[in-house]
PDB file of N, CA and C in Angstrom:
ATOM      1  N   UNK A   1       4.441  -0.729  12.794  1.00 71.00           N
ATOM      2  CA  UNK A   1       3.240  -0.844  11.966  1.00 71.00           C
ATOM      3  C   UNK A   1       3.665  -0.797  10.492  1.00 71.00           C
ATOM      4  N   UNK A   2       3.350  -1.815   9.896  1.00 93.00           N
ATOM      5  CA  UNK A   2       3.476  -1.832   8.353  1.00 93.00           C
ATOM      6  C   UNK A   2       2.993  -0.925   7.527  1.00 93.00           C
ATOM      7  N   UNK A   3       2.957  -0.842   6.298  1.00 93.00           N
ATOM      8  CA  UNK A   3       2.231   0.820   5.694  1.00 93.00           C
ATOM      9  C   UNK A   3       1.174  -0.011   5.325  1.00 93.00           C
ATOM     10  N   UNK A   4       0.430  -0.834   4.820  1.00 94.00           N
ATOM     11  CA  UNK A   4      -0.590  -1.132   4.637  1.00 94.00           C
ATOM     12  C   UNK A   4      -1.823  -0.898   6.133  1.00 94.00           C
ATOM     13  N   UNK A   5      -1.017  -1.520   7.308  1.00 95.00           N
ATOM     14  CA  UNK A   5      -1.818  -1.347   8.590  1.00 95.00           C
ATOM     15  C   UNK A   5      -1.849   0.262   8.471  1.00 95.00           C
ATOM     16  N   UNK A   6      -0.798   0.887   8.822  1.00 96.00           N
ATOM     17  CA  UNK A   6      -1.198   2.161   8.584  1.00 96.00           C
ATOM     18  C   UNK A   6      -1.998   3.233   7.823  1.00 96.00           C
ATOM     19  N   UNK A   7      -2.011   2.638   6.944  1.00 96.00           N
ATOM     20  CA  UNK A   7      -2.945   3.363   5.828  1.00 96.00           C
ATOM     21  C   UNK A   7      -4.426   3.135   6.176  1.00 96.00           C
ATOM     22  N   UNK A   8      -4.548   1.587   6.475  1.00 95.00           N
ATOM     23  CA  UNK A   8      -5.876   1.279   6.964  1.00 95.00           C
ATOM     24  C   UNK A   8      -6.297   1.808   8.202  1.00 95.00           C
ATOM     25  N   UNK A   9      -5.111   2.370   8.824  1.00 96.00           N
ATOM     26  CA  UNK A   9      -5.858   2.894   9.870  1.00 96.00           C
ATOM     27  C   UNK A   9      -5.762   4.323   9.842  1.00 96.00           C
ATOM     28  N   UNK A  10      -6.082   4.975   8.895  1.00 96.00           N
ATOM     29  CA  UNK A  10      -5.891   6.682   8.506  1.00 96.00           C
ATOM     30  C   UNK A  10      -6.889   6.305   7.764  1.00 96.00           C
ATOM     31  N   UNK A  11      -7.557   5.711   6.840  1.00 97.00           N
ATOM     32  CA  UNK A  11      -8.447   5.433   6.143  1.00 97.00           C
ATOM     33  C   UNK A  11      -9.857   4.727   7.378  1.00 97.00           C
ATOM     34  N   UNK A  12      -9.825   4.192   8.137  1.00 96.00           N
ATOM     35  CA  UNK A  12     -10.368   4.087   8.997  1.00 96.00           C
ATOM     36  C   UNK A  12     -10.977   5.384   9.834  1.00 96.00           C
ATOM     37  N   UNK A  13     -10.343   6.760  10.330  1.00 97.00           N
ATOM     38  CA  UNK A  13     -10.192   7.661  10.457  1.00 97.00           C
ATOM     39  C   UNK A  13     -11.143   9.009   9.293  1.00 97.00           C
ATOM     40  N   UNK A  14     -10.482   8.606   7.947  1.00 96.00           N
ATOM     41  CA  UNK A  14     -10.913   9.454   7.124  1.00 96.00           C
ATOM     42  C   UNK A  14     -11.065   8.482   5.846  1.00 96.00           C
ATOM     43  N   UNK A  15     -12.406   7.904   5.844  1.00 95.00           N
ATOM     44  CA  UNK A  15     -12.319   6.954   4.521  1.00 95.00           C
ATOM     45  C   UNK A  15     -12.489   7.529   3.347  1.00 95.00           C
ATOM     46  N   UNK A  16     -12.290   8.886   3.018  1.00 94.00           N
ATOM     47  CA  UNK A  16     -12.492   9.776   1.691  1.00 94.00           C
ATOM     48  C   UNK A  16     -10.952  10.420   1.143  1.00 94.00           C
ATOM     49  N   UNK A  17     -10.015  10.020   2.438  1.00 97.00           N
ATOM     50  CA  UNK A  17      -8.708  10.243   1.837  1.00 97.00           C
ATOM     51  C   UNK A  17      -8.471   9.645   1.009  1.00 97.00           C
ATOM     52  N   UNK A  18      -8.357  10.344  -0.423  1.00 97.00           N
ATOM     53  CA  UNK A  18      -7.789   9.634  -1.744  1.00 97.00           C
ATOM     54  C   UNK A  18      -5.957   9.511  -1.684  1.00 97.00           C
ATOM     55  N   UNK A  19      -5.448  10.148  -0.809  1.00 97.00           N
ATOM     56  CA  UNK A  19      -3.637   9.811  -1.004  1.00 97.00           C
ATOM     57  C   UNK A  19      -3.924   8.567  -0.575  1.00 97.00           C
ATOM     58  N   UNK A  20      -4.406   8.294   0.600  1.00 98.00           N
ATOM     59  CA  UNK A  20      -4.426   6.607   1.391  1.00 98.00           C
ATOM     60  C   UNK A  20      -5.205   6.044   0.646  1.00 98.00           C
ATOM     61  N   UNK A  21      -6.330   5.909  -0.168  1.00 98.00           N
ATOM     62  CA  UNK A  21      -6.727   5.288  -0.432  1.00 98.00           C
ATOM     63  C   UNK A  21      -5.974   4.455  -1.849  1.00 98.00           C
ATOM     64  N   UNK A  22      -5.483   5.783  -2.383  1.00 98.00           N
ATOM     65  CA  UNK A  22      -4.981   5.133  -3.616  1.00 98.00           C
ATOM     66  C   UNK A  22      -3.445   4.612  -2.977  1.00 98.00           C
ATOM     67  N   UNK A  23      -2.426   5.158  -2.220  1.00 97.00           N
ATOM     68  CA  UNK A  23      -1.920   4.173  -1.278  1.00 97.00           C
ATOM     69  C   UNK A  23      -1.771   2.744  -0.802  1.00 97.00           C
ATOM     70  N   UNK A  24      -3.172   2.730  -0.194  1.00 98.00           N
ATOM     71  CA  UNK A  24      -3.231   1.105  -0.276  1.00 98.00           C
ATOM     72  C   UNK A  24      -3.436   0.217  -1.269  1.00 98.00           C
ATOM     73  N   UNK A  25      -4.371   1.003  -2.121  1.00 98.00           N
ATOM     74  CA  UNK A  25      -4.195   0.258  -3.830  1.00 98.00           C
ATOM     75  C   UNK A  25      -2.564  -0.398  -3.985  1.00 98.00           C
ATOM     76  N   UNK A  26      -1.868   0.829  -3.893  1.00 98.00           N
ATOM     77  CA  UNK A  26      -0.564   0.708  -4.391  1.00 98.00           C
ATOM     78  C   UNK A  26       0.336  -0.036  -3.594  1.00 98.00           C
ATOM     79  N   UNK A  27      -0.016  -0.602  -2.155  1.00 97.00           N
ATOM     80  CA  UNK A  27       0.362  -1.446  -1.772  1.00 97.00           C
ATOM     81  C   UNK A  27       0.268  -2.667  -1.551  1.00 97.00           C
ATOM     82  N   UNK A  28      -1.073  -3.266  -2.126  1.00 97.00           N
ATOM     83  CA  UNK A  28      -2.023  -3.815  -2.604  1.00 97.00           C
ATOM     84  C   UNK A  28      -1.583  -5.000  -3.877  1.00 97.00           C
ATOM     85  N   UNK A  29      -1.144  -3.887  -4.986  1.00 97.00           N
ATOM     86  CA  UNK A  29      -0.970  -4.231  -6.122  1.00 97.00           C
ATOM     87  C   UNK A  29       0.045  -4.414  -6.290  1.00 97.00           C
ATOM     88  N   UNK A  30       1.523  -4.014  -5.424  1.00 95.00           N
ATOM     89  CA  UNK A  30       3.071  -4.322  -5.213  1.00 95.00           C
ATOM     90  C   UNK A  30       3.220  -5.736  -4.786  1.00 95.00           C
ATOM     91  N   UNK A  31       2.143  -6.382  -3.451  1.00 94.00           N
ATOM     92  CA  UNK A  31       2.250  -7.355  -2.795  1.00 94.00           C
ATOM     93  C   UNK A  31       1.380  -8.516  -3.527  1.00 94.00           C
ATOM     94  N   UNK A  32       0.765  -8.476  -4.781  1.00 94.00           N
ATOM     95  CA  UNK A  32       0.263  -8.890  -6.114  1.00 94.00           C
ATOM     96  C   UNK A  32      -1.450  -9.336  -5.443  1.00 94.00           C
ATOM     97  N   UNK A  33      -2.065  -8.627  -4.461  1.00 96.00           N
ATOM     98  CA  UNK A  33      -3.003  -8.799  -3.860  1.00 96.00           C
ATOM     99  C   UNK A  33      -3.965  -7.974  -4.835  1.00 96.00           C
ATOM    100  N   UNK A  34      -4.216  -8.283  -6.216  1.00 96.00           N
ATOM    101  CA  UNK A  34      -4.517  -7.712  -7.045  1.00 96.00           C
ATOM    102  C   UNK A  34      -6.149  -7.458  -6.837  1.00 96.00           C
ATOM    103  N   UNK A  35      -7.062  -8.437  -6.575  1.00 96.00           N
ATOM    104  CA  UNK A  35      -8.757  -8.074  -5.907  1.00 96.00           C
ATOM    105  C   UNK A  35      -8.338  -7.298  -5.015  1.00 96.00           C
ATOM    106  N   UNK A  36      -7.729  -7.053  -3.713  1.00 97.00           N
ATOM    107  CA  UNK A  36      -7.731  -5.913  -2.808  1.00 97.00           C
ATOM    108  C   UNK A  36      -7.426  -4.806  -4.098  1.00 97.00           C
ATOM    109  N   UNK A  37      -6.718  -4.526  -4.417  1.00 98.00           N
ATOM    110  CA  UNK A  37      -6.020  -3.245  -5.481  1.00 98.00           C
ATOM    111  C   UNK A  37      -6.918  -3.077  -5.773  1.00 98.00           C
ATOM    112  N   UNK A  38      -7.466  -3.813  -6.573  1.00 98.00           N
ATOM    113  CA  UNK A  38      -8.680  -3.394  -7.626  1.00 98.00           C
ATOM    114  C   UNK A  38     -10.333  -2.978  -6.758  1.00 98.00           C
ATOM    115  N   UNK A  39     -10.095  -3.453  -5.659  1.00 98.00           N
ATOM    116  CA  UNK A  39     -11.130  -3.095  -4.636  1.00 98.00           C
ATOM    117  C   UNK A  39     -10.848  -1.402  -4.100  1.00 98.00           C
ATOM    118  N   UNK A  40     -10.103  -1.265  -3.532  1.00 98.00           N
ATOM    119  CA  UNK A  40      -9.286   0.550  -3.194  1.00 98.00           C
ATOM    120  C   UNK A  40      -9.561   1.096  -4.473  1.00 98.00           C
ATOM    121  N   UNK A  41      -8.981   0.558  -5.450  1.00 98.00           N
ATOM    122  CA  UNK A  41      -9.392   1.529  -6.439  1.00 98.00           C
ATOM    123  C   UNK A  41     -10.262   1.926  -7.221  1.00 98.00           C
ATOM    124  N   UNK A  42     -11.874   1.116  -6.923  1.00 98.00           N
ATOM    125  CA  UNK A  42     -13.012   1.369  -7.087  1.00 98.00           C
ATOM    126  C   UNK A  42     -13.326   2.018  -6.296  1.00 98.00           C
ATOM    127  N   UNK A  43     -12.823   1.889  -4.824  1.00 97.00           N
ATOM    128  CA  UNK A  43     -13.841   2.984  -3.893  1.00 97.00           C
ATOM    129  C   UNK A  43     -12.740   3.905  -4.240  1.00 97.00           C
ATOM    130  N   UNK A  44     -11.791   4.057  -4.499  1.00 98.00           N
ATOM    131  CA  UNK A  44     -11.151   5.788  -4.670  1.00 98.00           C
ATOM    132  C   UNK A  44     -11.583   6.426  -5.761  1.00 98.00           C
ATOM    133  N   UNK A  45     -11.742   5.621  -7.364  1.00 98.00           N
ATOM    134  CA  UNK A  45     -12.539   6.411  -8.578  1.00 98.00           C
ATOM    135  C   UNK A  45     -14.164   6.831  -8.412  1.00 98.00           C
ATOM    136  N   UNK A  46     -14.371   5.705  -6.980  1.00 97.00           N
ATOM    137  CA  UNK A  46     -16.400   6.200  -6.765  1.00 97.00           C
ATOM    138  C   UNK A  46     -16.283   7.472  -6.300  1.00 97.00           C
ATOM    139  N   UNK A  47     -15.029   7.855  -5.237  1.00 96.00           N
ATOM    140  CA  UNK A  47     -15.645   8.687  -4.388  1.00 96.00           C
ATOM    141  C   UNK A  47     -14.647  10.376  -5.250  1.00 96.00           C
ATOM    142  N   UNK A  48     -13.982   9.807  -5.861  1.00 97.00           N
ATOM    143  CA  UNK A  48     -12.785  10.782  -6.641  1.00 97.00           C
ATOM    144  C   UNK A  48     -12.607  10.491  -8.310  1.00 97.00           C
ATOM    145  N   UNK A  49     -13.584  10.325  -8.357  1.00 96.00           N
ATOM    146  CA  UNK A  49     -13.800  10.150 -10.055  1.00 96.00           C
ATOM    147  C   UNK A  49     -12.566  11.042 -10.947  1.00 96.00           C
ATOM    148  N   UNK A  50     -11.880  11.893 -10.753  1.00 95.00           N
ATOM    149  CA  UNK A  50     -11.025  12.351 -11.596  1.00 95.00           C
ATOM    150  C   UNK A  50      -9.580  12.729 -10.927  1.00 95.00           C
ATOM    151  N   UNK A  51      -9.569  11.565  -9.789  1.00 97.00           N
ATOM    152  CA  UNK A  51      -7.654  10.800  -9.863  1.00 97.00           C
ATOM    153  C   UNK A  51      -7.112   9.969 -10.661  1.00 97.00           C
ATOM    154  N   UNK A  52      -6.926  10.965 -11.619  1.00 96.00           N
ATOM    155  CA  UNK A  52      -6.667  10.128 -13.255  1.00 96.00           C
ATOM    156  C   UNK A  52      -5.517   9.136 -12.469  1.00 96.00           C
ATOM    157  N   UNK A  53      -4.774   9.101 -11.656  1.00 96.00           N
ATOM    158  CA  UNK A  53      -3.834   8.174 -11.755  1.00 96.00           C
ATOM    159  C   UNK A  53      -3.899   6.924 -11.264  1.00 96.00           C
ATOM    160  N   UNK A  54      -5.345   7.256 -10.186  1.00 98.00           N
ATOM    161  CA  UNK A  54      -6.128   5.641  -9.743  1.00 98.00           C
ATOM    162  C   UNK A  54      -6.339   4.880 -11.398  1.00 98.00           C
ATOM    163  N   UNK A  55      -6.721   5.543 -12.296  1.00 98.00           N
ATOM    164  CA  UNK A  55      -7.134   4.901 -13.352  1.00 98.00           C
ATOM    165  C   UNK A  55      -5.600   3.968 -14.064  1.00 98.00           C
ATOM    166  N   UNK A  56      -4.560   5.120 -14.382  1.00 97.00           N
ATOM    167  CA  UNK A  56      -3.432   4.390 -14.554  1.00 97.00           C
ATOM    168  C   UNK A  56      -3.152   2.806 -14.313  1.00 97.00           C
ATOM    169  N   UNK A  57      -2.794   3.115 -12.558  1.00 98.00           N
ATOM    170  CA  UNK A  57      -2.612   2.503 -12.132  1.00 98.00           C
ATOM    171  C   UNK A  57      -3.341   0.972 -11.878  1.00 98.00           C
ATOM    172  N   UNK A  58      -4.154   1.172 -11.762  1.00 98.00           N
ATOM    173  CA  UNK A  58      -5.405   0.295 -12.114  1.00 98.00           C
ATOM    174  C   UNK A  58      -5.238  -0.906 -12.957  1.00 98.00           C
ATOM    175  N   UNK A  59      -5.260   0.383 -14.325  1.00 98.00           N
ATOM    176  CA  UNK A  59      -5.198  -0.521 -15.453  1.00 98.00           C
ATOM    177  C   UNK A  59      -3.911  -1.683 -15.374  1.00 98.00           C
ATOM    178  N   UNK A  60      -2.793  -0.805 -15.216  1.00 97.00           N
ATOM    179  CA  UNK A  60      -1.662  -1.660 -15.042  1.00 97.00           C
ATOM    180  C   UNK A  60      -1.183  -2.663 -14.211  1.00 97.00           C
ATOM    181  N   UNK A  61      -2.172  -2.792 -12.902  1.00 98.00           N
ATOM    182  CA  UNK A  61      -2.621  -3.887 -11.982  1.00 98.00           C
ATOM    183  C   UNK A  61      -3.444  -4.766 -12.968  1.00 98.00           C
ATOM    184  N   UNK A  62      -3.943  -4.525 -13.696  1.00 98.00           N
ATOM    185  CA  UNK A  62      -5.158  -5.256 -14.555  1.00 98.00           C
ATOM    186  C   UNK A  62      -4.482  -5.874 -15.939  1.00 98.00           C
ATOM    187  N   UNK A  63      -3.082  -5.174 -16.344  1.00 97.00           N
ATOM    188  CA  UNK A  63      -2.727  -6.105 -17.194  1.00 97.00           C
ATOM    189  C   UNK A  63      -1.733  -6.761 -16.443  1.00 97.00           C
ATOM    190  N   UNK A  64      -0.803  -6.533 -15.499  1.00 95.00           N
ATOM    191  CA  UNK A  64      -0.355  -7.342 -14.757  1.00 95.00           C
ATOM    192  C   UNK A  64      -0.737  -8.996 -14.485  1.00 95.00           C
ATOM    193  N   UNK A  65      -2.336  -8.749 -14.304  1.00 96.00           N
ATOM    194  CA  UNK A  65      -3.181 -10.029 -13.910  1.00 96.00           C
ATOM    195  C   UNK A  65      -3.840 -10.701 -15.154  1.00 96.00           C
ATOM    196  N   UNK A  66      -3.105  -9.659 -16.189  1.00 97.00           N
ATOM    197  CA  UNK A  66      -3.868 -10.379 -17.548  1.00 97.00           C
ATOM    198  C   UNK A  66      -5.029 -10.616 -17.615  1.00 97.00           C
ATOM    199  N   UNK A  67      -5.619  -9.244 -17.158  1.00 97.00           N
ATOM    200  CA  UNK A  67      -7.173  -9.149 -17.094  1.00 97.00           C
ATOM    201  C   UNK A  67      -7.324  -7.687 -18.222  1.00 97.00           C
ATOM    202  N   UNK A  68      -6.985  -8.170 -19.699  1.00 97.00           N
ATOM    203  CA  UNK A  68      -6.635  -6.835 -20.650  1.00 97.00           C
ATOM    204  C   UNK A  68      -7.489  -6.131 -21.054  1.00 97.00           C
ATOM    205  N   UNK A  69      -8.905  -6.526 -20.972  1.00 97.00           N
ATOM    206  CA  UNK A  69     -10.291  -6.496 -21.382  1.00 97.00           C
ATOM    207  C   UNK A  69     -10.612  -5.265 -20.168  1.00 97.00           C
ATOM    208  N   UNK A  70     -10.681  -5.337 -19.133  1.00 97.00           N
ATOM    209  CA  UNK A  70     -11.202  -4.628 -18.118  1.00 97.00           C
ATOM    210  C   UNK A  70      -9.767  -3.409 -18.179  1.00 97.00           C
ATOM    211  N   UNK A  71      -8.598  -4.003 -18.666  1.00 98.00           N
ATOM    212  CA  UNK A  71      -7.524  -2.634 -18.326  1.00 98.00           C
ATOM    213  C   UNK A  71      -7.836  -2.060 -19.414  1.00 98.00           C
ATOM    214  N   UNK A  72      -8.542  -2.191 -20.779  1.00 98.00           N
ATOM    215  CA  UNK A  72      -8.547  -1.344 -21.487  1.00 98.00           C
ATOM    216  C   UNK A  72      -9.840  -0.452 -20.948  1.00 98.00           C
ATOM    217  N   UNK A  73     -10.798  -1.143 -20.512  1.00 97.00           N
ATOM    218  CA  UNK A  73     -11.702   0.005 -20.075  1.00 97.00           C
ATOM    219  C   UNK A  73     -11.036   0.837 -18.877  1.00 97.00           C
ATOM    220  N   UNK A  74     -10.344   0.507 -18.297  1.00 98.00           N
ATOM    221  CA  UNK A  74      -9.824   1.263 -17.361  1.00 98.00           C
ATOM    222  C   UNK A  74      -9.231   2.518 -18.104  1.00 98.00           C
ATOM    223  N   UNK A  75      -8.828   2.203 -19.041  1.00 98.00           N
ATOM    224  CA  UNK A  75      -7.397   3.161 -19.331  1.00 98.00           C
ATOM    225  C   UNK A  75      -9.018   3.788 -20.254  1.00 98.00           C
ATOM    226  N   UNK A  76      -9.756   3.774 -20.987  1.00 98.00           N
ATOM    227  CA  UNK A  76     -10.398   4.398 -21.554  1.00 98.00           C
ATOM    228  C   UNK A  76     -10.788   5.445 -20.591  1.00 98.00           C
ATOM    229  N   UNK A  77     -11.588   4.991 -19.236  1.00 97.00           N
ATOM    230  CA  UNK A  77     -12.034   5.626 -18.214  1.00 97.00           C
ATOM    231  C   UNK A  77     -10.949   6.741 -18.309  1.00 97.00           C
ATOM    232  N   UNK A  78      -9.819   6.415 -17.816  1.00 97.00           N
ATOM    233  CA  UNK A  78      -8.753   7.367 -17.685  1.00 97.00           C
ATOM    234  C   UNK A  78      -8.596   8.376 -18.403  1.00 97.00           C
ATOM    235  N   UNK A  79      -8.576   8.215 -19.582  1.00 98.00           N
ATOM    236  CA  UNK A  79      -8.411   8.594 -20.575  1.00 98.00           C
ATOM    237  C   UNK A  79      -9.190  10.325 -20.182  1.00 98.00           C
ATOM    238  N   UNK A  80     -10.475   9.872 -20.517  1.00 97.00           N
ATOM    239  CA  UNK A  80     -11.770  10.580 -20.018  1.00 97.00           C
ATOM    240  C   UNK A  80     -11.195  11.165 -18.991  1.00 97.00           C
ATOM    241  N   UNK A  81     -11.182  11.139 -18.171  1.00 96.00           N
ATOM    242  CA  UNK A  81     -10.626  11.840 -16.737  1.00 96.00           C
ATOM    243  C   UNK A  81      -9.567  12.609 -16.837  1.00 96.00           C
ATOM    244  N   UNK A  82      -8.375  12.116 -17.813  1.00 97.00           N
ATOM    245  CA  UNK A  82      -7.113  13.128 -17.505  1.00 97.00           C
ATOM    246  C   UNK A  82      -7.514  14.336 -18.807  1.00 97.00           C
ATOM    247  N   UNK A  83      -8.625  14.114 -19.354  1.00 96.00           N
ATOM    248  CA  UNK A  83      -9.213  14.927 -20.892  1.00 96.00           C
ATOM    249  C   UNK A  83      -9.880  16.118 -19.744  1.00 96.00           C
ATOM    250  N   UNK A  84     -11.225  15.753 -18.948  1.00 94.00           N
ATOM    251  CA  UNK A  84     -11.397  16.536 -18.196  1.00 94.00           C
ATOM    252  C   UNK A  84     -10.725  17.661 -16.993  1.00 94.00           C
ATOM    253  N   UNK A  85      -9.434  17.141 -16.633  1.00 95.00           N
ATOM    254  CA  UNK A  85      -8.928  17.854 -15.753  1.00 95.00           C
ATOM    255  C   UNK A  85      -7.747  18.169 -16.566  1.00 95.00           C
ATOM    256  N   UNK A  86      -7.477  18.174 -17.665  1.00 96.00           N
ATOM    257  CA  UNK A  86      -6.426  18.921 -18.298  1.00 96.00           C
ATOM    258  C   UNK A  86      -4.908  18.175 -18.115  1.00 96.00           C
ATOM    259  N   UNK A  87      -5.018  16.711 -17.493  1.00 96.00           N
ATOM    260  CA  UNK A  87      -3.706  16.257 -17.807  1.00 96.00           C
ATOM    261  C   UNK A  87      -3.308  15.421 -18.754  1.00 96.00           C
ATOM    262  N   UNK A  88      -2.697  16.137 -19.845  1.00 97.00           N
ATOM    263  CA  UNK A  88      -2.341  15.988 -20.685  1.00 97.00           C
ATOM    264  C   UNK A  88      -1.312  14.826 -20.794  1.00 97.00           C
ATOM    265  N   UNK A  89      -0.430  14.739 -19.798  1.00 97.00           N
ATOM    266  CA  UNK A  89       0.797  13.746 -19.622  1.00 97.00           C
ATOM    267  C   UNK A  89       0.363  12.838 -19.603  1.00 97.00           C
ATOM    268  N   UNK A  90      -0.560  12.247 -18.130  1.00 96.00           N
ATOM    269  CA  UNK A  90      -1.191  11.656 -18.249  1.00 96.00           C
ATOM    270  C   UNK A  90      -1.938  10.689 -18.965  1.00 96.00           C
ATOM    271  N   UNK A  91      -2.735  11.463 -19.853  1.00 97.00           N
ATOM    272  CA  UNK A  91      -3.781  10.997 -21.139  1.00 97.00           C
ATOM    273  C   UNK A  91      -2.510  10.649 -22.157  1.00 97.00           C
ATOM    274  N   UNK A  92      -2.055  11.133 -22.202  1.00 97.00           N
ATOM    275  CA  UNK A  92      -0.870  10.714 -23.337  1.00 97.00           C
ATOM    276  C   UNK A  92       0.111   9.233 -22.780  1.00 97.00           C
ATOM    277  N   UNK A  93       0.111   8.796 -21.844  1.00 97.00           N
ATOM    278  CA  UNK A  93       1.146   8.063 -21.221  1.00 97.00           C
ATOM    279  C   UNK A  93      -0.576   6.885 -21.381  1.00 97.00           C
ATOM    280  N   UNK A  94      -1.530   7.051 -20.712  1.00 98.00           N
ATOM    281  CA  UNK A  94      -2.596   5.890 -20.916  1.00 98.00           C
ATOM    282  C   UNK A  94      -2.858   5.723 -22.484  1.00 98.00           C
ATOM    283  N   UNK A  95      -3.058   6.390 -23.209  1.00 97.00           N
ATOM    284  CA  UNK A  95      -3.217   6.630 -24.802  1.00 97.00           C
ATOM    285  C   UNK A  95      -2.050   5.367 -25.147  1.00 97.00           C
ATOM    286  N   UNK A  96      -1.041   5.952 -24.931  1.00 97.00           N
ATOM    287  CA  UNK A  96       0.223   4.826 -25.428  1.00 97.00           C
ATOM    288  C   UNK A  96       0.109   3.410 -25.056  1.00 97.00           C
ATOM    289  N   UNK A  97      -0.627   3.194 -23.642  1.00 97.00           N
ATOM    290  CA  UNK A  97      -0.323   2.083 -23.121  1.00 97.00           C
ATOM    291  C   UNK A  97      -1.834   1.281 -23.427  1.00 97.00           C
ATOM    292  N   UNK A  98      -3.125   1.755 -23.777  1.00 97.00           N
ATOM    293  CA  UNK A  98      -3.925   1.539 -24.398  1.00 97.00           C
ATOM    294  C   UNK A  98      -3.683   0.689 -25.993  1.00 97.00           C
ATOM    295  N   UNK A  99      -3.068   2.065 -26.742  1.00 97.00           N
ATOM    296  CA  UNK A  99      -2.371   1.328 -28.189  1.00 97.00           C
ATOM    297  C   UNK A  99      -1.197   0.289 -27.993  1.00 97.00           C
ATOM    298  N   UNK A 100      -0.649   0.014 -27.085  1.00 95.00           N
ATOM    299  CA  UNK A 100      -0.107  -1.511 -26.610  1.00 95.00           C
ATOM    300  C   UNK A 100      -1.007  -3.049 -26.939  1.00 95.00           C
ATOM    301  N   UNK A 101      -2.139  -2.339 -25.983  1.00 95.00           N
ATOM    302  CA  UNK A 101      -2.629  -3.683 -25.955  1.00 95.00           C
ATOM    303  C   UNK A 101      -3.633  -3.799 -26.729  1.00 95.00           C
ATOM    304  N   UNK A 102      -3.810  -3.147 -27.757  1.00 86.00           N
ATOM    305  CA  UNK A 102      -4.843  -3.343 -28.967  1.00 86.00           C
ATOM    306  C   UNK A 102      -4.210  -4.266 -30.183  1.00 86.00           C
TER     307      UNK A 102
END
């Protein structure tokens, strides 16, 4: 079983797991299946609004696809999120990659 089948089928199981969910994002967005990615990682920020790293990641699927407009709101989102839960690294590593693409 491939890790994508697998994931889908642990997510099948438990569709609120955010490791799998953001998982398949990330396998998703490796295999440049960038609408799936960006699909996982709407239902993982709906249901887990402050996995600052769905946001990261996201974004960087989103400039990948040269979609820079939506990764900056992403990374703003993020932004917001790693401010609320205190990750600092985080917010500082999207901050930078934000002032990139401005």
């Amino acid at each position: 079983m491939d890790r994508s089948a697998m994931l889908n089928e642990i997510l099948s199981q438990n569709p609120d797991d955010a490791f799998a969910r953001y998982g398949l994002a990330m396998e998703y967005s490796k295999t440049g299946e960038v609408d799936r990615a960006l699909e996982e990682f709407a239902k993982l920020l709906s249901t887990h609004p402050d996995y600052t790293a769905g946001y990261f990641m996201a974004a960087q699927t989103l400039v990948s696809a040269n979609r820079l407009g939506e990764a900056k709101k992403m990374l703003v989102d993020g932004i917001s999120s790693a401010g609320r839960t205190g990750n600092t690294h985080a917010q500082s590593e999207m901050t930078a990659l934000l002032d990139e693409l401005k």
